[in-house]
Every structure is written in structure tokens, then in C-alpha cells.
């Protein structure tokens, strides 16, 4: 299974990334195939030069972690994929994921 995360702006820290949502690869590919994806070999940082963001700030980015055993034509390498045209709430809806607690 792949893991889907929501990520905030700011340098790496305790409140920057959501918990992982485990999603079957076939469902992930079906939902995300029309979207562009940017590959990263390590977890990406967004606007990391700014001040640290608080835990109250909302998540803004969708990142997918693909393990080696799940690579395919849509996600051809093991690693992290940022989906720049997709916001967390829309991704949650597409993948039928529960609301954050």
C-alpha cells in the first residue's frame, strides 16, 4: 500500500506532516492518474525558508509515499510524489478518506 500525507509550509518539524493514510495502489492510481506528480527521493519541504508554522495552520499539500513493491507506470520510482494541483480536502474526497480527528 501507498501512504498519503498532508503537508504544511515551513521547515521540517513536529507539526508539518499529517499522519499517514494507507491507500491501496489501485485506488490511488485510479484517483490520481489525471494529475501531474513531482517526484522527490526524500520527503519534500514547502517554503522551508520561512518561520516555523504552528500546529493550528492548515495542511496545503498532498504527498504520496510509494514503496518499492508498489511502483508502476503512474508512480515509476520508489519515493515521494507531490501532487501540486490537488489540495488535501479534494484528495480526501477522491480517495474516500475519513476526516482528521
Short mmCIF file of N, CA and C in Angstrom, two decimals, residues 34-92:
data_model
loop_
_atom_site.label_atom_id
_atom_site.label_comp_id
_atom_site.label_asym_id
_atom_site.label_seq_id
_atom_site.Cartn_x
_atom_site.Cartn_y
_atom_site.Cartn_z
N UNK A 34 -5.06 11.47 -13.53
CA UNK A 34 -5.10 12.70 -14.35
C UNK A 34 -4.26 13.86 -13.81
N UNK A 35 -3.70 13.72 -12.63
CA UNK A 35 -2.94 14.81 -12.01
C UNK A 35 -1.44 14.68 -12.26
N UNK A 36 -0.79 15.83 -12.43
CA UNK A 36 0.67 15.85 -12.53
C UNK A 36 1.26 15.48 -11.18
N UNK A 37 2.43 14.85 -11.20
CA UNK A 37 3.12 14.46 -9.98
C UNK A 37 4.58 14.86 -10.09
N UNK A 38 5.14 15.37 -9.00
CA UNK A 38 6.56 15.74 -8.96
C UNK A 38 7.27 14.78 -8.01
N UNK A 39 8.27 14.09 -8.54
CA UNK A 39 9.00 13.08 -7.75
C UNK A 39 10.05 13.72 -6.85
N UNK A 40 10.20 13.14 -5.65
CA UNK A 40 11.25 13.51 -4.68
C UNK A 40 11.76 12.21 -4.06
N UNK A 41 13.08 12.10 -3.87
CA UNK A 41 13.60 10.89 -3.23
C UNK A 41 13.54 10.96 -1.70
N UNK A 42 13.30 12.14 -1.16
CA UNK A 42 13.11 12.33 0.28
C UNK A 42 11.84 13.16 0.47
N UNK A 43 11.25 13.18 1.66
CA UNK A 43 10.03 13.98 1.86
C UNK A 43 10.27 15.44 1.49
N UNK A 44 9.42 16.00 0.63
CA UNK A 44 9.63 17.39 0.21
C UNK A 44 9.29 18.39 1.30
N UNK A 45 9.96 19.54 1.23
CA UNK A 45 9.69 20.68 2.13
C UNK A 45 9.12 21.80 1.28
N UNK A 46 8.11 22.47 1.79
CA UNK A 46 7.47 23.55 1.06
C UNK A 46 7.68 24.86 1.82
N UNK A 47 8.26 25.85 1.15
CA UNK A 47 8.52 27.15 1.76
C UNK A 47 9.27 26.98 3.09
N UNK A 48 10.31 26.16 3.06
CA UNK A 48 11.08 25.83 4.25
C UNK A 48 11.96 26.93 4.78
N UNK A 49 12.12 28.02 4.02
CA UNK A 49 12.97 29.11 4.48
C UNK A 49 12.24 30.04 5.45
N UNK A 50 10.93 29.93 5.52
CA UNK A 50 10.14 30.81 6.38
C UNK A 50 10.17 30.37 7.82
N UNK A 51 9.45 31.10 8.64
CA UNK A 51 9.34 30.77 10.06
C UNK A 51 8.57 29.46 10.21
N UNK A 52 8.85 28.75 11.27
CA UNK A 52 8.13 27.51 11.56
C UNK A 52 6.65 27.80 11.69
N UNK A 53 5.84 26.90 11.17
CA UNK A 53 4.39 27.05 11.24
C UNK A 53 3.88 26.35 12.49
N UNK A 54 2.75 26.81 12.99
CA UNK A 54 2.19 26.21 14.20
C UNK A 54 1.31 25.03 13.85
N UNK A 55 0.96 24.25 14.86
CA UNK A 55 0.10 23.10 14.65
C UNK A 55 -1.30 23.52 14.23
N UNK A 56 -1.68 24.77 14.46
CA UNK A 56 -3.01 25.26 14.09
C UNK A 56 -3.13 25.59 12.60
N UNK A 57 -2.01 25.79 11.91
CA UNK A 57 -2.06 26.09 10.48
C UNK A 57 -2.56 24.89 9.71
N UNK A 58 -3.30 25.14 8.64
CA UNK A 58 -3.88 24.05 7.85
C UNK A 58 -2.88 23.40 6.91
N UNK A 59 -3.19 22.16 6.54
CA UNK A 59 -2.38 21.44 5.57
C UNK A 59 -2.69 21.99 4.17
N UNK A 60 -1.66 22.06 3.32
CA UNK A 60 -1.83 22.67 2.00
C UNK A 60 -1.42 21.76 0.85
N UNK A 61 -0.64 20.73 1.10
CA UNK A 61 -0.05 19.94 0.03
C UNK A 61 -0.37 18.45 0.20
N UNK A 62 -0.43 17.75 -0.94
CA UNK A 62 -0.65 16.30 -0.95
C UNK A 62 0.66 15.64 -1.37
N UNK A 63 1.12 14.69 -0.55
CA UNK A 63 2.34 13.94 -0.86
C UNK A 63 2.02 12.45 -0.72
N UNK A 64 2.46 11.67 -1.70
CA UNK A 64 2.25 10.23 -1.72
C UNK A 64 3.61 9.56 -1.56
N UNK A 65 3.69 8.61 -0.64
CA UNK A 65 4.91 7.81 -0.47
C UNK A 65 4.67 6.44 -1.08
N UNK A 66 5.50 6.10 -2.08
CA UNK A 66 5.35 4.84 -2.80
C UNK A 66 6.51 3.92 -2.44
N UNK A 67 6.22 2.74 -1.85
CA UNK A 67 7.29 1.80 -1.54
C UNK A 67 7.72 1.05 -2.81
N UNK A 68 8.88 0.45 -2.77
CA UNK A 68 9.45 -0.25 -3.92
C UNK A 68 8.50 -1.29 -4.51
N UNK A 69 7.80 -2.04 -3.67
CA UNK A 69 6.93 -3.11 -4.17
C UNK A 69 5.65 -2.60 -4.84
N UNK A 70 5.40 -1.29 -4.79
CA UNK A 70 4.18 -0.71 -5.38
C UNK A 70 4.44 0.15 -6.62
N UNK A 71 5.69 0.26 -7.09
CA UNK A 71 5.96 1.10 -8.27
C UNK A 71 5.18 0.57 -9.47
N UNK A 72 4.80 1.49 -10.37
CA UNK A 72 4.01 1.15 -11.55
C UNK A 72 4.20 2.26 -12.59
N UNK A 73 3.42 2.26 -13.64
CA UNK A 73 3.61 3.28 -14.68
C UNK A 73 3.20 4.67 -14.22
N UNK A 74 2.28 4.79 -13.30
CA UNK A 74 1.87 6.09 -12.78
C UNK A 74 2.86 6.62 -11.75
N UNK A 75 3.38 5.73 -10.92
CA UNK A 75 4.38 6.05 -9.90
C UNK A 75 5.59 5.14 -10.16
N UNK A 76 6.48 5.54 -11.09
CA UNK A 76 7.52 4.64 -11.58
C UNK A 76 8.74 4.42 -10.68
N UNK A 77 8.86 5.20 -9.60
CA UNK A 77 10.02 5.05 -8.72
C UNK A 77 9.57 5.03 -7.28
N UNK A 78 10.34 4.32 -6.46
CA UNK A 78 10.12 4.35 -5.01
C UNK A 78 10.45 5.76 -4.53
N UNK A 79 9.63 6.31 -3.67
CA UNK A 79 9.90 7.64 -3.14
C UNK A 79 8.64 8.42 -2.87
N UNK A 80 8.75 9.74 -2.97
CA UNK A 80 7.67 10.66 -2.61
C UNK A 80 7.22 11.43 -3.85
N UNK A 81 5.91 11.59 -3.97
CA UNK A 81 5.33 12.32 -5.09
C UNK A 81 4.44 13.43 -4.57
N UNK A 82 4.78 14.66 -4.93
CA UNK A 82 3.92 15.80 -4.62
C UNK A 82 2.92 15.93 -5.76
N UNK A 83 1.65 16.13 -5.42
CA UNK A 83 0.59 16.30 -6.40
C UNK A 83 0.19 17.78 -6.34
N UNK A 84 0.86 18.65 -7.13
CA UNK A 84 0.72 20.10 -6.95
C UNK A 84 -0.65 20.68 -7.26
N UNK A 85 -1.43 20.05 -8.10
CA UNK A 85 -2.73 20.60 -8.47
C UNK A 85 -3.86 20.09 -7.58
N UNK A 86 -3.53 19.40 -6.51
CA UNK A 86 -4.55 18.78 -5.67
C UNK A 86 -4.37 19.24 -4.23
N UNK A 87 -5.46 19.68 -3.61
CA UNK A 87 -5.44 20.09 -2.21
C UNK A 87 -5.89 18.92 -1.34
N UNK A 88 -5.49 18.91 -0.07
CA UNK A 88 -5.82 17.79 0.81
C UNK A 88 -7.31 17.45 0.87
N UNK A 89 -8.19 18.43 0.98
CA UNK A 89 -9.61 18.11 1.09
C UNK A 89 -10.15 17.45 -0.17
N UNK A 90 -9.71 17.89 -1.34
CA UNK A 90 -10.15 17.26 -2.59
C UNK A 90 -9.58 15.85 -2.70
N UNK A 91 -8.34 15.66 -2.29
CA UNK A 91 -7.73 14.33 -2.31
C UNK A 91 -8.47 13.39 -1.35
N UNK A 92 -8.81 13.90 -0.19
CA UNK A 92 -9.58 13.10 0.79
C UNK A 92 -10.89 12.63 0.16
#
